[in-house]
Coordinates of C-alpha atoms in Angstrom, one line a residue:
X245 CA 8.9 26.2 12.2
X246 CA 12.4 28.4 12.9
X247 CA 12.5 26.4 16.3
X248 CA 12.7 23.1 14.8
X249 CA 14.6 24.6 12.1
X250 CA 17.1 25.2 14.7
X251 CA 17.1 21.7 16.2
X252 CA 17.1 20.2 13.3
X253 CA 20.6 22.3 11.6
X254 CA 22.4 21.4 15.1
X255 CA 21.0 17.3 15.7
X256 CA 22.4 17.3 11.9
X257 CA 25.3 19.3 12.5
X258 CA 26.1 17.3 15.6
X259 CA 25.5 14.3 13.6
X260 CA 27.8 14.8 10.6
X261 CA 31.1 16.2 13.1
X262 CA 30.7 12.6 14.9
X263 CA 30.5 10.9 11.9
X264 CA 33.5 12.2 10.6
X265 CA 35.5 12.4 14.0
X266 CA 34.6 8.0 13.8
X267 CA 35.5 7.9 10.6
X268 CA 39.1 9.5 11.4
X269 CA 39.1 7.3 14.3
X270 CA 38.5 4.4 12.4
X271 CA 41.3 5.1 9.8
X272 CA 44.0 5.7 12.6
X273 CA 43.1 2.4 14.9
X274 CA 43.3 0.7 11.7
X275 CA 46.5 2.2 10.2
X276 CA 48.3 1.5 13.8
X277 CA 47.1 -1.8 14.5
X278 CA 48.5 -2.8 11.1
X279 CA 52.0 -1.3 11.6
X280 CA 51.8 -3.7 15.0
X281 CA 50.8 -6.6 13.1
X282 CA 53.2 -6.3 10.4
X283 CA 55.7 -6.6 13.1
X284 CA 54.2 -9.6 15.0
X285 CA 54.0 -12.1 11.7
X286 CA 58.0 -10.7 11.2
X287 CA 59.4 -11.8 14.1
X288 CA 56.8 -15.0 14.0
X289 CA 58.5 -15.7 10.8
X290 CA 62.2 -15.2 11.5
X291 CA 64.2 -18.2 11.8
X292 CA 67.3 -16.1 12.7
X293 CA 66.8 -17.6 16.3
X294 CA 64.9 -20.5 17.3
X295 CA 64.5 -19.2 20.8
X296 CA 62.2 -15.9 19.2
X297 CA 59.6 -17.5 19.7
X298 CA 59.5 -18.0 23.3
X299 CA 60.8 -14.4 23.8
X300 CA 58.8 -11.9 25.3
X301 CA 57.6 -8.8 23.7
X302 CA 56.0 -6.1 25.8
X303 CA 52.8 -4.0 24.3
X304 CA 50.9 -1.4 26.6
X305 CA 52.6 -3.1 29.8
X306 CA 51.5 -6.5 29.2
X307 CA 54.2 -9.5 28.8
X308 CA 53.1 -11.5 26.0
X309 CA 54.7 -14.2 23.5
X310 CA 54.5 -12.9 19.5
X311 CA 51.9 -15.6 18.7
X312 CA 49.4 -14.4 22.3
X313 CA 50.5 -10.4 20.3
X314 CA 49.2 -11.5 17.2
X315 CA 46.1 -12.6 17.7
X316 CA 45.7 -10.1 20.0
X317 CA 46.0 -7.6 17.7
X318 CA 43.4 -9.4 15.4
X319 CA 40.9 -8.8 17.7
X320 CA 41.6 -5.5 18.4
X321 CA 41.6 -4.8 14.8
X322 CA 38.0 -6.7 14.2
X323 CA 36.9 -4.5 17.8
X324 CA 38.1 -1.6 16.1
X325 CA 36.0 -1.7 13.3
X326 CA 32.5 -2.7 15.3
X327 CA 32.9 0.4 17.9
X328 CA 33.4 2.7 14.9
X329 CA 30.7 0.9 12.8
X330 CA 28.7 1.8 16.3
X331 CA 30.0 5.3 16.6
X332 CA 29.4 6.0 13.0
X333 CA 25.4 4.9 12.8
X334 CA 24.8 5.8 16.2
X335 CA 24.3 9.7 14.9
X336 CA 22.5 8.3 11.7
X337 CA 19.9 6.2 14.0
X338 CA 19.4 9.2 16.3
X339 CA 18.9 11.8 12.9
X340 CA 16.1 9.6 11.8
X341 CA 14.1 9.0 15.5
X342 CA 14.6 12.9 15.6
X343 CA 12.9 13.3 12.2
X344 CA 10.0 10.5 12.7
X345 CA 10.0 10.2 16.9
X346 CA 6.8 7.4 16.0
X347 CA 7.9 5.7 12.6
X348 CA 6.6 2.5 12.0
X349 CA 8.3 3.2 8.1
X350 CA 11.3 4.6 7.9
X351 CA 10.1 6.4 4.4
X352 CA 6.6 7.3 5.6
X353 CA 8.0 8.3 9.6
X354 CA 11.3 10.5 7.9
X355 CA 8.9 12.6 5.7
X356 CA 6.3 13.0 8.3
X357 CA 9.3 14.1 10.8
X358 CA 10.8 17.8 11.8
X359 CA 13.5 17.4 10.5
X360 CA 12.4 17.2 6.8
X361 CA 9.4 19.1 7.3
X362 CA 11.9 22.0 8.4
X363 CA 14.2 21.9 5.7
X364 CA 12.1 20.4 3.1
X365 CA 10.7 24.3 1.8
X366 CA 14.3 25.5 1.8
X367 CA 14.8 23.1 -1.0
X368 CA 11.7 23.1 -2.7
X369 CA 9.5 26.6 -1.9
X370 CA 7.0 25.3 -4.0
X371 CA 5.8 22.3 -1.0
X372 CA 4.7 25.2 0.8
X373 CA 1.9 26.1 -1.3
X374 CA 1.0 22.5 -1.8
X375 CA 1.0 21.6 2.2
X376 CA -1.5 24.6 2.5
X377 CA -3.6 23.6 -0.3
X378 CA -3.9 20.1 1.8
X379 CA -4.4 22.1 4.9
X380 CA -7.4 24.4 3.6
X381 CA -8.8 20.7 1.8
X382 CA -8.9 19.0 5.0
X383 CA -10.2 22.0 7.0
X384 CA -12.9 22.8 3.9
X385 CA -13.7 18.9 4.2
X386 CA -13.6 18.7 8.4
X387 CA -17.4 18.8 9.0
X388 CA -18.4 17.0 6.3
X389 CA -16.8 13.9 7.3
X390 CA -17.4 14.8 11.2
X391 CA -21.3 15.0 10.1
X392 CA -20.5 11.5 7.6
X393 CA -19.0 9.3 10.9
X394 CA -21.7 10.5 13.7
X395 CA -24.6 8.9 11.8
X396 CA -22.0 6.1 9.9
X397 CA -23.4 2.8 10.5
X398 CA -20.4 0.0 10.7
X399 CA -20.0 -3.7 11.7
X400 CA -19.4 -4.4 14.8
X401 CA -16.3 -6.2 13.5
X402 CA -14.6 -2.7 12.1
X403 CA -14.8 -1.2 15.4
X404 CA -12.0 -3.2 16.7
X405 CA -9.6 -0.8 14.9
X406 CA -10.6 2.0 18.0
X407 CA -9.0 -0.1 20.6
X408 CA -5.5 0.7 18.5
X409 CA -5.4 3.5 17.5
X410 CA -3.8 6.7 19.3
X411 CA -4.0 10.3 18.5
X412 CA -1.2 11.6 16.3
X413 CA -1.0 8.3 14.2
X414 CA 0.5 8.9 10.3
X415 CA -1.3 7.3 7.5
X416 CA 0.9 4.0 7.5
X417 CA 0.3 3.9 11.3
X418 CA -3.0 3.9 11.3
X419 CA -3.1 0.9 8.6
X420 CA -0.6 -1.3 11.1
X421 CA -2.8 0.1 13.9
X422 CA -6.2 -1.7 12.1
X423 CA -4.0 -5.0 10.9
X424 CA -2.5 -5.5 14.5
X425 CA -6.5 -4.6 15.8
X426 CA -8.1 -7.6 12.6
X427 CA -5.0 -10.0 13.8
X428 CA -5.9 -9.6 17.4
X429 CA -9.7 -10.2 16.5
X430 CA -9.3 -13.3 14.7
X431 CA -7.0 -14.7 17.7
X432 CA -10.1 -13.8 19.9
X433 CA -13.1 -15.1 17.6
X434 CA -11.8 -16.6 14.6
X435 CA -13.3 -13.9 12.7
X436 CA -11.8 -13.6 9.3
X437 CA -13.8 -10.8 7.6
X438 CA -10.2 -9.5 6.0
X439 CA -10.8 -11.5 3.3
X440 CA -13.9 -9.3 1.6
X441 CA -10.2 -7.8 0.0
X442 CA -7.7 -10.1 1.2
X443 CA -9.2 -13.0 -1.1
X444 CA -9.8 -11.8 -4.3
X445 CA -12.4 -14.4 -5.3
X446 CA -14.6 -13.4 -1.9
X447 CA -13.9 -9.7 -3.0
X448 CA -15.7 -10.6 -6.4
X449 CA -18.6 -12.4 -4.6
X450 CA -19.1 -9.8 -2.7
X451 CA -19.2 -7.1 -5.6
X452 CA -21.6 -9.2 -7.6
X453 CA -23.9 -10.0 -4.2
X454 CA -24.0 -6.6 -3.6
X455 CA -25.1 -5.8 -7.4
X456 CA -22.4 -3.7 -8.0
X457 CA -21.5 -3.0 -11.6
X458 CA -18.5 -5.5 -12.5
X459 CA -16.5 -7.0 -15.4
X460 CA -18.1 -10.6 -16.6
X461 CA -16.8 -13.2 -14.4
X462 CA -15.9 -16.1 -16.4
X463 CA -15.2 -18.5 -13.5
X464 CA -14.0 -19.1 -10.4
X465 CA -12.1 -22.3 -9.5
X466 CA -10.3 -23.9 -6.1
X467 CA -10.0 -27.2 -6.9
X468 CA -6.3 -27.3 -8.8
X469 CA -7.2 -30.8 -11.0
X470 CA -10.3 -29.5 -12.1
X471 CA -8.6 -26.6 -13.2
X472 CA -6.9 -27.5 -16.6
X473 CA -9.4 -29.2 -18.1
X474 CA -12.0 -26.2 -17.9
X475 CA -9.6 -23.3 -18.4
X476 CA -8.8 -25.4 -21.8
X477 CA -12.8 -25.5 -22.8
X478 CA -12.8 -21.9 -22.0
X479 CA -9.8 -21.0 -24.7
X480 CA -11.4 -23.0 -26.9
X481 CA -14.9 -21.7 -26.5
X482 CA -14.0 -18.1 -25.4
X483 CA -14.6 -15.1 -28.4
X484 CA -13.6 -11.9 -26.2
X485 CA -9.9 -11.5 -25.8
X486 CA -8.1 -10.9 -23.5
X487 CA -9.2 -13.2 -20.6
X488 CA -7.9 -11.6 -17.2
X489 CA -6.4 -14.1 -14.5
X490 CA -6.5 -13.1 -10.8
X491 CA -5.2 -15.9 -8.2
X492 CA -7.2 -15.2 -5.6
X493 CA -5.0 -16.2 -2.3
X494 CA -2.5 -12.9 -3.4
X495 CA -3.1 -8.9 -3.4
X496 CA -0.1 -8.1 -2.8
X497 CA 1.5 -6.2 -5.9
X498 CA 4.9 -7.4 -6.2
X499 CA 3.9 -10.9 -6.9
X500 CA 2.3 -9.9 -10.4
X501 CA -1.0 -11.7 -9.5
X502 CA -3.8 -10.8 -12.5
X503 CA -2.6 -11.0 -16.1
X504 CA -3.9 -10.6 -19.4
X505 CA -3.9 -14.0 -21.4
X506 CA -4.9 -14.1 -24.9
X507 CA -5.4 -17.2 -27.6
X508 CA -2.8 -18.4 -29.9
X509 CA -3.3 -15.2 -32.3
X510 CA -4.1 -12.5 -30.1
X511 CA -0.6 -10.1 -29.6
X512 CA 1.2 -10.3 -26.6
X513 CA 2.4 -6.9 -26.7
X514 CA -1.0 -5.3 -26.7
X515 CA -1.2 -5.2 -22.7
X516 CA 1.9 -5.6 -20.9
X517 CA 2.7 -9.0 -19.1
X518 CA 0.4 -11.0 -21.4
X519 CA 0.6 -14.3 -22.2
X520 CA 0.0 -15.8 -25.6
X521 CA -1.3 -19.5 -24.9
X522 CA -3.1 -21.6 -22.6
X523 CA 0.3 -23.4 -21.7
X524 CA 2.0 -19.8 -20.4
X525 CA -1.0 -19.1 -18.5
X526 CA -1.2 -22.3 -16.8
X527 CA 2.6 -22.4 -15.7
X528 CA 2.0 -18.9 -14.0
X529 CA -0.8 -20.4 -12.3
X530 CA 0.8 -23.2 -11.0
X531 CA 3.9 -21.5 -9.8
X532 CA 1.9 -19.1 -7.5
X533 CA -0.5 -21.7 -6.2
X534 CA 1.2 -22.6 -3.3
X535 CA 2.5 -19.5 -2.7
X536 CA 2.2 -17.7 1.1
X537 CA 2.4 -14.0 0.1
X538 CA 4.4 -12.0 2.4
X539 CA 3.6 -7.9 2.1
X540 CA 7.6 -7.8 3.5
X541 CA 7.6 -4.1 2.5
X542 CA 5.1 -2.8 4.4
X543 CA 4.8 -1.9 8.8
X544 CA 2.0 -4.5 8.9
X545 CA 3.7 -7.6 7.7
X546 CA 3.8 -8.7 10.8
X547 CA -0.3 -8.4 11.7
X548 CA -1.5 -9.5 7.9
X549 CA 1.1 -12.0 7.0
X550 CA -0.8 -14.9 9.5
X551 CA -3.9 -13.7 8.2
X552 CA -3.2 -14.2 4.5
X553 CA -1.8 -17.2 5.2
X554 CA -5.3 -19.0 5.8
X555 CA -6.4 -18.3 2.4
X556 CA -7.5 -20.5 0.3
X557 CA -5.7 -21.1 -2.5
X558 CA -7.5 -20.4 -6.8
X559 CA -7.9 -18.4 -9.2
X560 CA -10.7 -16.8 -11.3
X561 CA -10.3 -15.4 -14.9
X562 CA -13.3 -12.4 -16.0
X563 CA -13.7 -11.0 -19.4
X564 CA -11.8 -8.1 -20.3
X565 CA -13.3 -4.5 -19.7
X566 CA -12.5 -2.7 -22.8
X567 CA -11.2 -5.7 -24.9
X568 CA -7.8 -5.3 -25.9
X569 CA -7.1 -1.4 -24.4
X570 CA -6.1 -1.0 -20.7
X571 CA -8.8 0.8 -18.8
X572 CA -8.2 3.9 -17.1
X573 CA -8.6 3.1 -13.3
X574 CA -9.0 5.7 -10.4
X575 CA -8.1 4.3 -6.5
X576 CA -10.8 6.0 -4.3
X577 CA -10.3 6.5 -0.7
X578 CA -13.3 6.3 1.4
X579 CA -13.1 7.4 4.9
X580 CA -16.8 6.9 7.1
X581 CA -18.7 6.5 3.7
X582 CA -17.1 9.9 2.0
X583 CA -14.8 10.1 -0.8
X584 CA -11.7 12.2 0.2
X585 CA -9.5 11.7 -2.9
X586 CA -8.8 9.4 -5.9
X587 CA -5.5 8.9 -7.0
X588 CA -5.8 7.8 -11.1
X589 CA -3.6 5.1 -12.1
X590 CA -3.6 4.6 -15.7
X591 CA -0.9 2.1 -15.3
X592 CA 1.2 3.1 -18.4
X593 CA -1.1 5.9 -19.7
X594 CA -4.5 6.7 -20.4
X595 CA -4.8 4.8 -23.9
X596 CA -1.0 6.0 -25.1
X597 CA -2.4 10.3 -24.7
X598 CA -1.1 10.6 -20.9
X599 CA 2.5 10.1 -19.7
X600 CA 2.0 10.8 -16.2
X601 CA 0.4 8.8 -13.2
X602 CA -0.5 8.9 -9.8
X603 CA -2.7 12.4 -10.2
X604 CA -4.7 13.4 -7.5
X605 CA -8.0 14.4 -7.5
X606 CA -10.1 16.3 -4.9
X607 CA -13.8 16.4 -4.3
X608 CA -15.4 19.5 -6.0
X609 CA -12.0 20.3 -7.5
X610 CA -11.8 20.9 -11.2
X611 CA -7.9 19.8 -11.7
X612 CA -5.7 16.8 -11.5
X613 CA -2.8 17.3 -9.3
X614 CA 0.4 15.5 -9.7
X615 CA 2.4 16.0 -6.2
X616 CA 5.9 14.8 -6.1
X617 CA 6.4 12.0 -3.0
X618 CA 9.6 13.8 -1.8
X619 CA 9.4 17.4 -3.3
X620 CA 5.7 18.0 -3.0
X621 CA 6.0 20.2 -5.7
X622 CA 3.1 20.1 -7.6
X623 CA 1.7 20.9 -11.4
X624 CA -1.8 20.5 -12.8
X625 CA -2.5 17.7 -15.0
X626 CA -4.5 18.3 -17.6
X627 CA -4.0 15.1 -19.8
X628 CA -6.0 13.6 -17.9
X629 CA -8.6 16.3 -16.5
X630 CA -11.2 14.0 -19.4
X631 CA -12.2 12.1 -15.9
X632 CA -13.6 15.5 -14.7
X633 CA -14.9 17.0 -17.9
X634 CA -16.8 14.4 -19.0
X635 CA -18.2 13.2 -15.7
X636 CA -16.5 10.6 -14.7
X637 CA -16.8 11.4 -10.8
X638 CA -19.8 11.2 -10.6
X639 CA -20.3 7.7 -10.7
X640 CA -16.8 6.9 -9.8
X641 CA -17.5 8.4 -5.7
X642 CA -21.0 6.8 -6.0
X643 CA -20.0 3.2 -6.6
X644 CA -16.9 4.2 -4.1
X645 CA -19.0 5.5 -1.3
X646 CA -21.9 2.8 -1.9
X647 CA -19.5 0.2 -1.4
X648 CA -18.4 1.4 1.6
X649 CA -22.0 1.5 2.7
X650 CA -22.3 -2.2 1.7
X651 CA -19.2 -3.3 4.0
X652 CA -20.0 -1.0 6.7
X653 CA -16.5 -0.4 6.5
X654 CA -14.7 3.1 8.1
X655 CA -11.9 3.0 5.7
X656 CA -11.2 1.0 2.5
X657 CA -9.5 2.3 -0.7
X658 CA -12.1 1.1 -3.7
X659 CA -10.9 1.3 -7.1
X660 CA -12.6 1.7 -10.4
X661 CA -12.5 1.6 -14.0
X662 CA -13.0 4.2 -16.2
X663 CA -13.7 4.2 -20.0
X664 CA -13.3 7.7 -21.9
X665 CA -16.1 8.9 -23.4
X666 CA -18.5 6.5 -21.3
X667 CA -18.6 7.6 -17.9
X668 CA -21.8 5.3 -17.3
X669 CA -19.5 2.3 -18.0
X670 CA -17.6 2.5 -14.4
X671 CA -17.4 -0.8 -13.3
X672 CA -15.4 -1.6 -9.2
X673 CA -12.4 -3.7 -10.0
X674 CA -10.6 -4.1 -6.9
X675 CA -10.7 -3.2 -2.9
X676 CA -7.7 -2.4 -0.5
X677 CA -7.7 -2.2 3.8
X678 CA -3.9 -1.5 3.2
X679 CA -3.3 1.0 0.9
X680 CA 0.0 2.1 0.3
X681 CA -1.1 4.7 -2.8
X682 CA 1.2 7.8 -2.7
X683 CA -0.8 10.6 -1.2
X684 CA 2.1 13.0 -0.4
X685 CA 1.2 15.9 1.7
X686 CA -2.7 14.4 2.3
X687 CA -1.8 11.3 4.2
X688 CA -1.8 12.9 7.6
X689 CA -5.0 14.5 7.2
X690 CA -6.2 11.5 5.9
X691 CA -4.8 9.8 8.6
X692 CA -6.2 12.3 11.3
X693 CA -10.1 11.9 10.0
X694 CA -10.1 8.4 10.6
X695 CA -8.3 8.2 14.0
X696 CA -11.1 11.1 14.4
X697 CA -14.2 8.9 14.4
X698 CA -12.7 6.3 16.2
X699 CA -11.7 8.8 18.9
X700 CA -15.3 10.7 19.5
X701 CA -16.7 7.1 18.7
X702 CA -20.2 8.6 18.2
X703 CA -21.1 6.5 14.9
X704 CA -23.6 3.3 15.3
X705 CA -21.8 -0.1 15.7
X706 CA -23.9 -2.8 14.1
X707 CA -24.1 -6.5 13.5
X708 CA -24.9 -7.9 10.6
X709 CA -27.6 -10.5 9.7
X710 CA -27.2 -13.9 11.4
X711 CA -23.6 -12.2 12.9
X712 CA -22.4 -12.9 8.8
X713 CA -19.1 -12.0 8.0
X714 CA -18.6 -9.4 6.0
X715 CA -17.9 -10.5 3.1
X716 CA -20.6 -12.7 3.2
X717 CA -23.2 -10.2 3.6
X718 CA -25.0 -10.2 0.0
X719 CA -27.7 -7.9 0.3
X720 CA -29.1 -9.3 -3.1
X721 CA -28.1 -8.2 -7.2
X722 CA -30.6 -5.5 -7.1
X723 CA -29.7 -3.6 -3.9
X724 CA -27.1 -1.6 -5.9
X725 CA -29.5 -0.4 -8.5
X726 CA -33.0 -0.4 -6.6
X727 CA -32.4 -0.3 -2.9
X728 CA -29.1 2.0 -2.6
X729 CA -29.5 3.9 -6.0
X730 CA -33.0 4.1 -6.2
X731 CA -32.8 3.5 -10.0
X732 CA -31.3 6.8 -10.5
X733 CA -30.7 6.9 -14.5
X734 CA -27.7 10.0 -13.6
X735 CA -25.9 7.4 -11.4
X736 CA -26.0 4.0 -13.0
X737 CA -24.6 1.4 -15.2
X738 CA -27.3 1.4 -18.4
X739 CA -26.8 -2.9 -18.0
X740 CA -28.0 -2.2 -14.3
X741 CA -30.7 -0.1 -15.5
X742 CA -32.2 -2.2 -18.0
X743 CA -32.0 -5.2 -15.9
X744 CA -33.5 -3.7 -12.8
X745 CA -35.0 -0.5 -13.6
X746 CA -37.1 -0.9 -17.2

């Protein structure tokens, strides 16, 4: 790395001695052109001679009156400032294309770049461990997933994402790459199999088609004036609290989409943006019905944006999974029908015992890792290594990599929930194409086994059944258990066994 080290000192070097030169610029044009207008508005406002403001006052050779030198020198001074805005970014602009020469992010694109990759273990030593530790995974892991996307079956619909992808691509890129590749296809066919995770309500259809093990679903509804009416029956009748609300038209984070609502007695501080009545949870419901989510944070606005837009809009409420505790829930990326990590998000702690989030775990890998975004620095986590010791995984990456099997998908993020002590209870709760999960120094890699497959393009492109959307492909409520499983007691919900296996 010393050579990039090297370019990388002088671009900044270079960067910050133009900077300041502007700045010093910037102060002197400014301080001048003051002095000069300082003296235009006194003569313009001396009334020792009437005839002052005809005269003629000379500046840099040219003859002009004092009211033609005054506005003059307003525009110089507004000139002034724009050049050296110009002059003073210019370096900035050119520091980050050096450090990301592809971004699509600024974020993601800087810490992918030389620049930062160069400099980053003179801050922080330690990211030089971690960034080998990701290098040996994804080596380790190479074949495996080389051996998983040569005999991967996926819809012929997924394959689009080859046409736009190049080699190279970042994590983030390769997620704009497959949402410019979905947006092109549904311009082409009309195609709109997006919304197996774009609408939640077809997400749930699909997991309960499919015979994966789920939270009860208590109801799904489109129809807004129906809507009232049936979610009251529901309070009234309703004995599990809370319920769990989910408008089904918006994934997107930032709009707060799925709450907790409980009845009149239930407490509002026992899961964080909960709401107490029937009333609260209806005005939430009707201020995000209309709604057009807009994912205005992310490089593939632009691609998913019209897509989400088409959606229809509802909402569906399902029974809570561990009644009134938050369940632990572990985001599990699949790439060609393998797991390669899962990142736990216990969204405010595992049951109160862990403080931290965002640990990763590795296949085969007896620790939770928590990697800093910007440091990499890393320490082990062993608050919440219970997912590993009491064998969690194992049904966590089969319901992951069996659902990717069911999509005939070649990347989706699936996510679970996991209940301590009950490992058997793992249920899916939610699905992502566009997963913008902090994977630190394992995006790339990630990143670089997808674009992989899609390169050698040696796995078997498929059509589903009557050329069914994807998301409309139920394969039936027992293919889960019997058909994928094979009712394999060490891999299955004990509901799922006694309702298909006994």
């Amino acid at each position: 790395c010393s050579g990039d080290l090297l370019i990388a000192y002088t671009v900044e070097l270079v960067a910050v001695l133009v900077m300041a030169l502007a700045f010093l610029a910037v102060r002197a044009c400014s301080s001048r052109n003051r002095v000069l207008r300082k003296q235009a508005v006194a003569v313009l406002s001396s009334e020792e001679d009437a005839d002052l403001l005809d005269a003629q006052h000379e500046m840099g050779g040219i003859v002009m009156s004092p009211i033609t030198k005054s506005s003059y020198l307003q525009r110089r001074h507004c000139i002034c400032y724009v050049l050296g805005a110009c002059v003073f970014f210019g370096p900035v602009a050119f520091s980050l294309s050096m450090a990301g020469p592809r971004v699509q992010s600024v974020y993601d694109g800087f810490r992918r770049g030389r620049v930062y990759k160069c400099l980053r273990p003179l801050f922080f030593p330690n990211s030089t461990f971690t960034e080998r530790m990701a290098i040996e995974y994804f080596l380790q892991q190479k074949s495996y997933f080389q051996e998983a996307y040569r005999s991967w079956e996926i819809a012929r619909y997924w394959t689009v994402t080859r046409g736009f992808v190049k080699p190279g691509m970042g994590w983030y890129e390769m997620l704009t790459a497959r949402s410019k590749a979905l947006l092109h296809e549904f311009q082409r066919s009309g195609r709109q199999d997006f919304r197996i995770e774009k609408d939640r309500c077809e997400m749930e259809r699909f997991i309960i088609g499919n015979g994966f093990p789920a939270t009860e679903l208590k109801g799904v509804w489109r129809d807004r004036s129906k809507l009232a009416a049936e979610l009251e029956l529901l309070f009234r009748e309703n004995e599990e609290w809370p319920l769990i609300f989910k408008v089904c038209h918006i994934t997107i984070g930032e709009y707060d989409a799925a709450w907790a609502s409980f009845n009149q007695s239930g407490s509002v501080t026992e899961i964080k943006k909960g709401f107490s009545s029937l009333e609260q949870a209806m005005r939430r419901v009707d201020s995000l019905w209309d709604v057009k989510p807009t994912d205005n944070t992310r490089p593939w606005m632009s691609y998913f944006d019209p897509l989400t837009n088409l959606l229809q809009p509802g909402v569906m409420v399902q029974a809570p999974f561990t009644r009134s505790r938050r369940p632990a829930e572990l985001k599990i990326e699949v790439i060609w029908g393998r797991v390669y990590l899962g990142v736990i998000d216990t969204n405010g702690g595992a049951y109160g015992t862990c403080e931290n989030t965002q640990g990763i775990i590795l296949r085969d890998d007896p620790r939770v890792l928590l990697i800093d975004g910007w440091t990499w620095s890393w320490h082990r986590e062993e608050c919440s290594e219970w997912i590993i010791k009491e064998g969690h995984l194992r049904y966590a990456w089969h319901l992951a990599e069996s659902f990717a099997k069911a999509a005939m998908i070649d990347a989706i993020r699936v996510d679970v929930f996991l209940y301590p002590g009950h490992p058997e209870m793992a249920v899916v709760n939610e699905l992502s194409l566009t997963s913008a999960a902090p994977y630190p120094c394992h995006a790339d890699f990630m990143a670089e086994i997808w674009e992989l497959g899609h390169r050698e393009n040696r796995y078997i492109s498929v059509d589903f059944p009557f050329a069914r959307p994807t998301y409309m492909n139920f394969r039936g409520e027992s293919w889960f258990a019997v058909n994928h499983t094979g009712c394999n007691e060490s891999l299955l919900h004990p509901y799922l066994l006694a309702k298909w296996c006994s």
